[in-house]
Amino acid sequence: MEHAKTVELRGHLIDQGVFARVMDDVLEYSGAYSIDRFDVGRHHTDESYVQLTVSAESNELLERIVMRLQTHGANPLEPGVATLKPAPRDGVFPEDFYSTTNFDTQIRLNGGWMDVENSEMDCGIIVAEDRASARTLPVSDVKEGELVVCGGEGVKVLPLPEPERTSPESSNFEFMSGGVSSERPQALQVRQIAERMREVKARGEKILWVGGPAIVHTGAGKALEALINEGYADVIFAGNALAAHDIESNLFGTSLGVDLDKGHGVPHGHEHHIRAINKIRTCGSIAEAVEQGVLKGGIMHAMVKNGKEFVLVGSVRDDGPLPDVHTDVIEGQRAMREALPGVGFAIMVATMLHSIATGNLLPAKVPLVSVDINPATVTKLADRGSAQAIGVITDIGLFCEQLAGELVTGYRRDQIV
């Protein structure tokens, strides 16, 4: 016996490839579909509307397919009412829990639709005991007895609004058009990213940077330092390496033992990063090293001096690590989540693992830019569900220098002290 459900979706379904992705996903999950209604928009500004009946061999498979289609904005025509089940024990969801997307979501309860707080992918939806509110929660944080939304009944995913064209120039190059290419005009990309960052700051929202040590290795540390001082970096997510090599460069003038001004190795330079870590550990923390006058410049110094927040999460290969590094990754995730409220823009530079981790935490409505010499980084971000990721394929040092030139009045690298 086949199980079936009718879903509907609307928007620019053809020109943005949404409908094709919906059909591909149904088939990929071993389902079938029939098109019941398809109203195609007559003009570029018109939305299209589709009703699609999806079928599968089991109800469980059907629910999985429908939940997958909700990532594209397809929702059941007859939404039903959310089913709630208690978590069987700490750190465990019920077997048929609803797995969230990073899109804004609502659940149908108490005779109406209720917003789900803290949009985040790959979580469960927890309903308060009084059933007056709902929020996403990772499986590691759920407590026994908490009410968890199960199945796809009574759940609605809200698609992102269409991006606005803010200038005639945007008709030729849409900033939010998605994808990754090394052939786009980089100067134009940088100008548009800079303009978006100005808009975010004008709205009073925060800019999040996610960075890898290549920022320092390529000599871009001075540019990021200038951007921090100018107010264009409010939060930094990174690992031990970015902070360690930034501090090394300011204590010893090297990164990976290479003189950043002359471009060649120095005697015993390979020791500098661990000696830098040891110096900070002696001080007690990065902030205390700044306060004591040991650390007098660099990215981390600028963050401390300007009262900005940073979250460093380590890995098994870390040296030291620095005393500020979260060595428990679950605690690190929690610290990253706590820093996200108010973030209106994210820029990810030369770090695949931290970029993917952050992309998994961010709501889809927060635009993000991934900058890397390797196009696979932004491709992996999009494949993991961060469909809002825009890729800039370029040298990190050149990109940061150009961005600082756009945003920092009179910026010249050799003037940063």
XYZ file of N, CA, C and O in Angstrom, residues 247-401:
620
model
N 49.286 35.805 17.343
C 50.102 36.223 18.493
C 51.586 36.015 18.187
O 52.430 36.866 18.509
N 51.928 34.895 17.538
C 53.317 34.660 17.123
C 53.820 35.801 16.245
O 54.941 36.308 16.426
N 52.985 36.221 15.297
C 53.421 37.271 14.370
C 53.680 38.588 15.084
O 54.536 39.372 14.641
N 52.974 38.817 16.177
C 53.149 40.077 16.894
C 54.218 40.015 17.978
O 54.758 41.048 18.368
N 54.534 38.818 18.450
C 55.626 38.684 19.417
C 56.969 38.464 18.728
O 58.008 38.927 19.219
N 56.967 37.752 17.585
C 58.221 37.365 16.945
C 58.344 37.844 15.499
O 59.411 37.679 14.895
N 57.262 38.371 14.910
C 57.320 38.822 13.523
C 57.274 37.706 12.509
O 57.586 37.917 11.337
N 56.891 36.499 12.962
C 56.850 35.351 12.062
C 55.486 34.670 12.106
O 54.703 34.870 13.035
N 55.238 33.841 11.101
C 54.094 32.947 11.098
C 54.573 31.635 10.482
O 55.148 31.649 9.388
N 54.396 30.536 11.199
C 54.995 29.260 10.812
C 56.511 29.382 10.680
O 57.137 28.696 9.876
N 57.091 30.275 11.473
C 58.532 30.453 11.443
C 59.050 31.261 10.283
O 60.269 31.409 10.121
N 58.144 31.816 9.456
C 58.543 32.608 8.287
C 58.408 34.086 8.610
O 57.365 34.535 9.112
N 59.457 34.849 8.360
C 59.427 36.290 8.562
C 58.386 36.897 7.624
O 58.490 36.786 6.402
N 57.358 37.547 8.179
C 56.250 38.054 7.368
C 56.640 39.254 6.519
O 55.969 39.561 5.528
N 57.706 39.961 6.886
C 58.139 41.111 6.090
C 59.103 40.702 4.976
O 59.066 41.255 3.877
N 59.975 39.698 5.256
C 60.998 39.311 4.281
C 60.651 38.042 3.520
O 61.264 37.744 2.498
N 59.690 37.263 4.040
C 59.222 36.096 3.308
C 60.133 34.894 3.351
O 60.034 34.027 2.472
N 61.019 34.808 4.328
C 61.873 33.615 4.428
C 61.937 33.157 5.882
O 61.647 33.913 6.812
N 62.331 31.903 6.069
C 62.410 31.343 7.409
C 63.528 31.978 8.223
O 64.499 32.510 7.670
N 63.372 31.938 9.536
C 64.380 32.473 10.445
C 64.886 31.341 11.329
O 64.177 30.345 11.543
N 66.109 31.442 11.854
C 66.639 30.368 12.699
C 65.721 30.073 13.892
O 65.281 30.992 14.579
N 65.423 28.811 14.087
C 64.566 28.338 15.179
C 63.152 28.929 15.095
O 62.417 28.920 16.082
N 62.764 29.400 13.906
C 61.451 30.010 13.765
C 60.306 29.043 13.983
O 59.202 29.453 14.375
N 60.579 27.742 13.745
C 59.518 26.754 13.929
C 59.061 26.668 15.382
O 57.992 26.142 15.676
N 59.889 27.191 16.311
C 59.537 27.148 17.729
C 58.628 28.311 18.146
O 58.062 28.283 19.234
N 58.549 29.318 17.296
C 57.916 30.567 17.724
C 56.462 30.402 18.123
O 55.994 31.033 19.067
N 55.704 29.566 17.403
C 54.277 29.468 17.718
C 54.061 28.853 19.095
O 53.201 29.314 19.855
N 54.842 27.842 19.456
C 54.641 27.231 20.773
C 55.186 28.138 21.875
O 54.655 28.177 22.992
N 56.235 28.911 21.574
C 56.723 29.882 22.555
C 55.698 31.003 22.761
O 55.520 31.502 23.871
N 55.007 31.375 21.680
C 53.953 32.390 21.804
C 52.807 31.863 22.668
O 52.288 32.580 23.538
N 52.405 30.606 22.423
C 51.346 30.001 23.239
C 51.766 29.962 24.702
O 50.982 30.295 25.601
N 53.006 29.571 24.949
C 53.495 29.486 26.331
C 53.476 30.848 27.007
O 53.149 30.970 28.200
N 53.824 31.885 26.264
C 53.828 33.241 26.839
C 52.419 33.646 27.276
O 52.219 34.212 28.352
N 51.414 33.343 26.448
C 50.033 33.685 26.800
C 49.557 32.840 27.977
O 48.850 33.332 28.869
N 49.949 31.570 27.994
C 49.576 30.722 29.127
C 50.196 31.251 30.422
O 49.590 31.178 31.492
N 51.393 31.807 30.324
C 52.026 32.408 31.497
C 51.216 33.602 31.998
O 51.048 33.788 33.210
N 50.693 34.378 31.064
C 49.883 35.547 31.436
C 48.525 35.149 31.995
O 47.925 35.886 32.779
N 47.986 33.993 31.568
C 46.694 33.514 32.052
C 45.611 33.497 30.998
O 44.733 32.646 31.022
N 45.653 34.444 30.065
C 44.671 34.504 28.982
C 45.134 35.557 27.985
O 46.059 36.339 28.254
N 44.460 35.583 26.840
C 44.790 36.599 25.836
C 44.495 37.996 26.385
O 45.299 38.928 26.230
N 43.339 38.153 27.033
C 42.977 39.466 27.583
C 43.981 39.932 28.623
O 44.363 41.115 28.664
N 44.437 39.011 29.460
C 45.415 39.391 30.482
C 46.760 39.729 29.851
O 47.482 40.610 30.350
N 47.114 39.065 28.746
C 48.349 39.407 28.043
C 48.284 40.820 27.474
O 49.285 41.553 27.475
N 47.096 41.219 26.995
C 46.910 42.594 26.522
C 47.011 43.568 27.688
O 47.696 44.595 27.608
N 46.332 43.236 28.778
C 46.328 44.119 29.951
C 47.730 44.288 30.519
O 48.101 45.379 30.965
N 48.525 43.237 30.492
C 49.879 43.292 31.046
C 50.886 43.917 30.093
O 52.054 44.088 30.443
N 50.452 44.251 28.885
C 51.341 44.871 27.916
C 52.245 43.898 27.193
O 53.169 44.309 26.485
N 51.986 42.616 27.342
C 52.774 41.603 26.634
C 52.377 41.540 25.169
O 53.222 41.477 24.277
N 51.079 41.542 24.896
C 50.552 41.520 23.532
C 50.130 42.936 23.162
O 49.198 43.487 23.752
N 50.808 43.526 22.176
C 50.619 44.943 21.875
C 50.008 45.212 20.497
O 49.830 46.366 20.119
N 49.693 44.176 19.736
C 49.115 44.381 18.413
C 48.543 43.098 17.873
O 48.665 42.033 18.485
N 47.889 43.197 16.700
C 47.363 42.018 16.043
C 45.861 41.882 16.161
O 45.166 42.711 16.760
N 45.362 40.808 15.578
C 43.926 40.555 15.529
C 43.347 40.383 16.925
O 42.354 41.020 17.285
N 43.953 39.508 17.715
C 43.408 39.217 19.039
C 43.537 40.433 19.957
O 42.641 40.719 20.757
N 44.613 41.172 19.828
C 44.777 42.416 20.596
C 43.659 43.394 20.252
O 43.068 44.027 21.138
N 43.363 43.527 18.954
C 42.308 44.461 18.531
C 40.948 44.028 19.060
O 40.127 44.867 19.454
N 40.684 42.732 19.073
C 39.397 42.237 19.595
C 39.258 42.571 21.078
O 38.207 43.044 21.531
N 40.310 42.348 21.832
C 40.277 42.643 23.278
C 40.158 44.144 23.495
O 39.338 44.616 24.286
N 40.969 44.915 22.800
C 40.998 46.373 22.974
C 39.650 46.999 22.664
O 39.228 47.959 23.331
N 38.940 46.457 21.665
C 37.654 47.015 21.264
C 36.466 46.356 21.952
O 35.317 46.655 21.634
N 36.744 45.464 22.901
C 35.666 44.823 23.653
C 34.806 43.898 22.815
O 33.620 43.726 23.093
N 35.399 43.272 21.799
C 34.664 42.374 20.913
C 34.795 40.929 21.399
O 35.696 40.572 22.137
N 33.865 40.093 20.924
C 33.782 38.716 21.401
C 34.467 37.767 20.432
O 34.351 37.904 19.222
N 35.201 36.798 20.970
C 35.761 35.744 20.134
C 35.545 34.397 20.810
O 35.521 34.290 22.032
N 35.335 33.388 19.978
C 35.156 32.017 20.454
C 36.163 31.144 19.729
O 36.115 31.020 18.496
N 37.076 30.556 20.464
C 38.092 29.676 19.908
C 37.766 28.244 20.314
O 37.626 27.951 21.501
N 37.623 27.382 19.317
C 37.297 25.979 19.573
C 38.391 25.114 18.972
O 38.713 25.241 17.790
N 38.975 24.249 19.786
C 40.157 23.511 19.378
C 39.886 22.180 18.711
O 38.738 21.771 18.494
N 40.975 21.513 18.358
C 40.909 20.193 17.731
C 42.005 19.320 18.329
O 42.858 19.795 19.097
N 42.010 18.057 17.963
C 42.942 17.107 18.548
C 44.392 17.416 18.173
O 45.326 16.975 18.851
N 44.617 18.193 17.131
C 45.990 18.471 16.689
C 46.570 19.748 17.286
O 47.694 20.130 16.948
N 45.830 20.427 18.147
C 46.286 21.725 18.648
C 47.514 21.601 19.539
O 47.606 20.711 20.391
N 48.440 22.537 19.352
C 49.562 22.707 20.281
C 49.110 23.588 21.428
O 48.366 24.545 21.235
N 49.553 23.313 22.595
C 49.233 24.125 23.778
C 48.007 23.602 24.489
O 48.129 22.785 25.385
N 46.808 23.997 24.135
C 46.491 25.153 23.285
C 46.523 26.440 24.103
O 46.884 26.432 25.276
N 46.135 27.542 23.481
C 45.977 28.795 24.216
C 44.934 28.611 25.320
O 43.994 27.824 25.173
N 45.066 29.322 26.421
C 44.144 29.119 27.556
C 42.694 29.472 27.239
O 41.787 28.998 27.925
N 42.447 30.287 26.205
C 41.086 30.702 25.865
C 40.349 29.671 25.007
O 39.156 29.835 24.747
N 41.028 28.638 24.561
C 40.451 27.683 23.610
C 39.540 26.689 24.326
O 39.909 26.101 25.350
N 38.338 26.494 23.752
C 37.434 25.444 24.237
C 37.947 24.104 23.720
O 37.982 23.868 22.509
N 38.339 23.221 24.625
C 38.832 21.909 24.195
C 37.725 20.866 24.164
O 37.912 19.785 23.612
N 36.579 21.167 24.751
C 35.386 20.325 24.637
C 34.552 20.908 23.502
O 34.030 22.026 23.614
N 34.397 20.160 22.395
C 33.739 20.732 21.224
C 32.260 21.013 21.459
O 31.704 21.945 20.855
N 31.600 20.247 22.320
C 30.195 20.526 22.609
C 30.064 21.839 23.359
O 29.185 22.667 23.059
N 30.968 22.074 24.307
C 30.983 23.369 24.995
C 31.325 24.483 24.013
O 30.786 25.594 24.101
N 32.197 24.185 23.066
C 32.530 25.171 22.042
C 31.337 25.523 21.186
O 31.096 26.693 20.868
N 30.546 24.514 20.793
C 29.324 24.772 20.031
C 28.372 25.665 20.821
O 27.768 26.596 20.259
N 28.221 25.368 22.108
C 27.319 26.176 22.936
C 27.797 27.622 23.010
O 26.988 28.561 22.939
N 29.109 27.808 23.128
C 29.652 29.169 23.174
C 29.412 29.893 21.852
O 29.100 31.089 21.828
N 29.531 29.179 20.745
C 29.275 29.781 19.439
C 27.806 30.173 19.306
O 27.488 31.273 18.829
N 26.901 29.292 19.743
C 25.472 29.622 19.679
C 25.159 30.874 20.496
O 24.368 31.723 20.089
N 25.765 30.985 21.675
C 25.498 32.135 22.543
C 25.947 33.443 21.911
O 25.406 34.506 22.231
N 26.919 33.377 21.002
C 27.440 34.595 20.375
C 26.677 34.996 19.122
O 26.921 36.066 18.568
N 25.750 34.162 18.648
C 25.076 34.419 17.373
C 23.937 35.434 17.416
O 23.687 36.096 16.403
N 23.202 35.588 18.522
C 22.107 36.571 18.499
C 22.596 37.957 18.085
O 23.599 38.464 18.597
N 21.886 38.561 17.138
C 22.254 39.890 16.653
C 23.156 39.874 15.450
O 23.409 40.927 14.841
N 23.673 38.698 15.041
C 24.530 38.622 13.862
C 23.679 38.781 12.601
O 22.698 38.076 12.408
N 24.067 39.724 11.744
C 23.327 39.973 10.514
C 24.091 39.648 9.257
O 23.549 39.731 8.152
N 25.359 39.258 9.411
C 26.193 38.952 8.255
C 27.374 38.127 8.742
O 27.925 38.387 9.808
N 27.750 37.115 7.952
C 28.899 36.273 8.313
C 29.857 36.205 7.140
O 29.439 36.032 5.992
N 31.136 36.332 7.432
C 32.156 36.215 6.402
C 33.165 35.181 6.870
O 33.700 35.273 7.970
N 33.366 34.165 6.043
C 34.173 33.009 6.405
C 35.406 32.971 5.527
O 35.297 32.931 4.302
N 36.578 32.975 6.150
C 37.815 33.173 5.413
C 38.798 32.035 5.704
O 39.267 31.879 6.842
N 39.067 31.232 4.688
C 40.150 30.244 4.720
C 40.049 29.242 5.863
O 41.036 28.945 6.525
N 38.867 28.723 6.086
C 38.719 27.658 7.072
C 37.512 26.812 6.725
O 36.380 27.266 6.857
N 37.739 25.579 6.284
C 36.638 24.733 5.866
C 35.841 24.214 7.057
O 34.616 24.327 7.105
N 36.512 23.638 8.046
C 35.805 22.991 9.148
C 35.027 23.998 9.993
O 33.859 23.769 10.336
N 35.642 25.115 10.342
C 34.929 26.117 11.133
C 33.818 26.770 10.325
O 32.783 27.153 10.872
N 34.013 26.907 9.007
C 32.968 27.478 8.161
C 31.745 26.567 8.134
O 30.608 27.026 8.285
N 31.965 25.267 7.934
C 30.846 24.332 7.900
C 30.154 24.277 9.252
O 28.925 24.270 9.349
N 30.953 24.257 10.327
C 30.368 24.232 11.672
C 29.491 25.450 11.911
O 28.377 25.346 12.433
N 29.975 26.625 11.509
C 29.208 27.852 11.706
C 27.986 27.883 10.798
O 26.903 28.305 11.207
N 28.154 27.440 9.549
C 27.018 27.381 8.634
C 25.896 26.513 9.180
O 24.717 26.819 8.999
N 26.259 25.444 9.887
C 25.246 24.577 10.492
C 24.486 25.270 11.613
O 23.358 24.892 11.926
N 25.108 26.264 12.242
C 24.473 26.954 13.367
C 23.641 28.151 12.931
O 22.714 28.556 13.637
N 23.965 28.730 11.776
C 23.334 29.990 11.367
C 21.952 29.773 10.753
O 21.757 28.841 9.974
N 21.003 30.654 11.049
C 19.729 30.641 10.313
C 19.971 30.975 8.842
O 20.909 31.707 8.503
N 19.113 30.449 7.960
C 19.269 30.682 6.530
C 19.137 32.156 6.164
O 19.648 32.589 5.132
N 18.437 32.937 7.002
C 18.226 34.352 6.670
C 19.473 35.197 6.880
O 19.510 36.364 6.462
N 20.507 34.645 7.531
C 21.758 35.391 7.719
C 22.650 35.135 6.512
O 23.121 34.013 6.307
N 22.893 36.143 5.663
C 23.740 35.927 4.490
C 25.171 35.645 4.911
O 25.676 36.203 5.899
N 25.833 34.766 4.179
C 27.226 34.471 4.493
C 28.045 34.413 3.221
O 27.576 33.993 2.163
N 29.278 34.850 3.353
C 30.231 34.843 2.251
C 31.397 33.957 2.648
O 31.943 34.088 3.740
N 31.757 33.031 1.774
C 32.895 32.156 2.005
C 34.007 32.548 1.051
O 33.821 32.552 -0.164
N 35.155 32.894 1.608
C 36.293 33.342 0.809
C 37.415 32.318 0.957
O 37.877 32.045 2.068
N 37.835 31.746 -0.148
C 38.867 30.710 -0.085
C 39.513 30.559 -1.448
O 38.881 30.841 -2.474
N 40.739 30.116 -1.460
C 41.399 29.823 -2.728
C 40.887 28.515 -3.304
O 41.037 28.234 -4.491
N 40.220 27.717 -2.448
C 39.716 26.399 -2.838
C 38.199 26.454 -3.007
O 37.474 26.640 -2.029
N 37.680 26.276 -4.226
C 36.219 26.351 -4.429
C 35.451 25.268 -3.687
O 34.243 25.396 -3.482
N 36.113 24.191 -3.267
C 35.417 23.106 -2.567
C 34.839 23.567 -1.233
O 33.868 22.997 -0.747
N 35.425 24.608 -0.635
C 34.949 25.061 0.669
C 33.511 25.558 0.592
O 32.646 25.122 1.353
N 33.234 26.478 -0.325
C 31.860 26.988 -0.428
C 30.925 25.938 -0.996
O 29.750 25.882 -0.641
N 31.428 25.052 -1.856
C 30.596 23.966 -2.375
C 30.151 23.057 -1.245
O 28.984 22.652 -1.174
N 31.051 22.728 -0.330
C 30.702 21.883 0.805
C 29.710 22.585 1.720
O 28.809 21.955 2.280
N 29.863 23.901 1.880
C 28.901 24.654 2.683
C 27.499 24.522 2.098
O 26.536 24.246 2.824
N 27.376 24.713 0.794
C 26.070 24.624 0.150
C 25.522 23.205 0.221
O 24.336 22.991 0.471
N 26.400 22.214 0.032
C 25.965 20.821 0.076
C 25.473 20.433 1.467
O 24.619 19.553 1.610
N 26.015 21.076 2.501
C 25.615 20.769 3.870
C 24.317 21.463 4.265
O 23.830 21.279 5.368
N 23.789 22.304 3.369
C 22.503 22.930 3.649
C 22.544 24.439 3.766
O 21.508 25.072 3.893
N 23.745 25.041 3.734
C 23.846 26.496 3.821
C 23.682 27.083 2.421
O 24.638 27.553 1.797
N 22.437 27.057 1.942
C 22.165 27.472 0.569
C 22.413 28.958 0.353
O 22.517 29.418 -0.781
N 22.512 29.729 1.467
C 22.734 31.170 1.329
C 24.206 31.512 1.137
O 24.572 32.680 1.044
N 25.086 30.496 1.069
C 26.519 30.743 0.967
C 26.898 31.262 -0.414
O 26.517 30.690 -1.426
N 27.645 32.349 -0.452
C 28.179 32.916 -1.683
C 29.687 32.722 -1.661
O 30.330 32.970 -0.641
N 30.265 32.266 -2.762
C 31.686 31.979 -2.791
C 32.493 33.028 -3.514
O 32.107 33.516 -4.573
N 33.632 33.377 -2.921
C 34.615 34.245 -3.561
C 35.908 33.450 -3.617
O 36.496 33.137 -2.581
N 36.343 33.089 -4.815
C 37.525 32.259 -4.988
C 38.708 33.167 -5.285
O 38.815 33.727 -6.374
N 39.582 33.328 -4.294
C 40.686 34.265 -4.463
C 41.722 34.052 -3.373
O 41.492 33.312 -2.412
N 42.835 34.720 -3.511
C 43.853 34.739 -2.464
C 43.332 35.521 -1.265
O 42.796 36.632 -1.411
N 43.486 34.966 -0.083
C 42.936 35.572 1.130
C 43.567 36.929 1.415
O 42.886 37.887 1.786
N 44.887 36.993 1.234
C 45.575 38.248 1.516
C 45.078 39.386 0.647
O 44.795 40.488 1.129
N 44.916 39.126 -0.650
C 44.441 40.165 -1.567
C 43.011 40.581 -1.225
O 42.684 41.772 -1.242
N 42.165 39.606 -0.917
C 40.773 39.914 -0.596
C 40.685 40.822 0.632
O 39.973 41.842 0.621
N 41.364 40.458 1.708
C 41.281 41.250 2.945
C 41.851 42.643 2.749
O 41.317 43.621 3.292
N 42.919 42.746 1.974
C 43.488 44.064 1.686
C 42.486 44.922 0.919
O 42.284 46.104 1.224
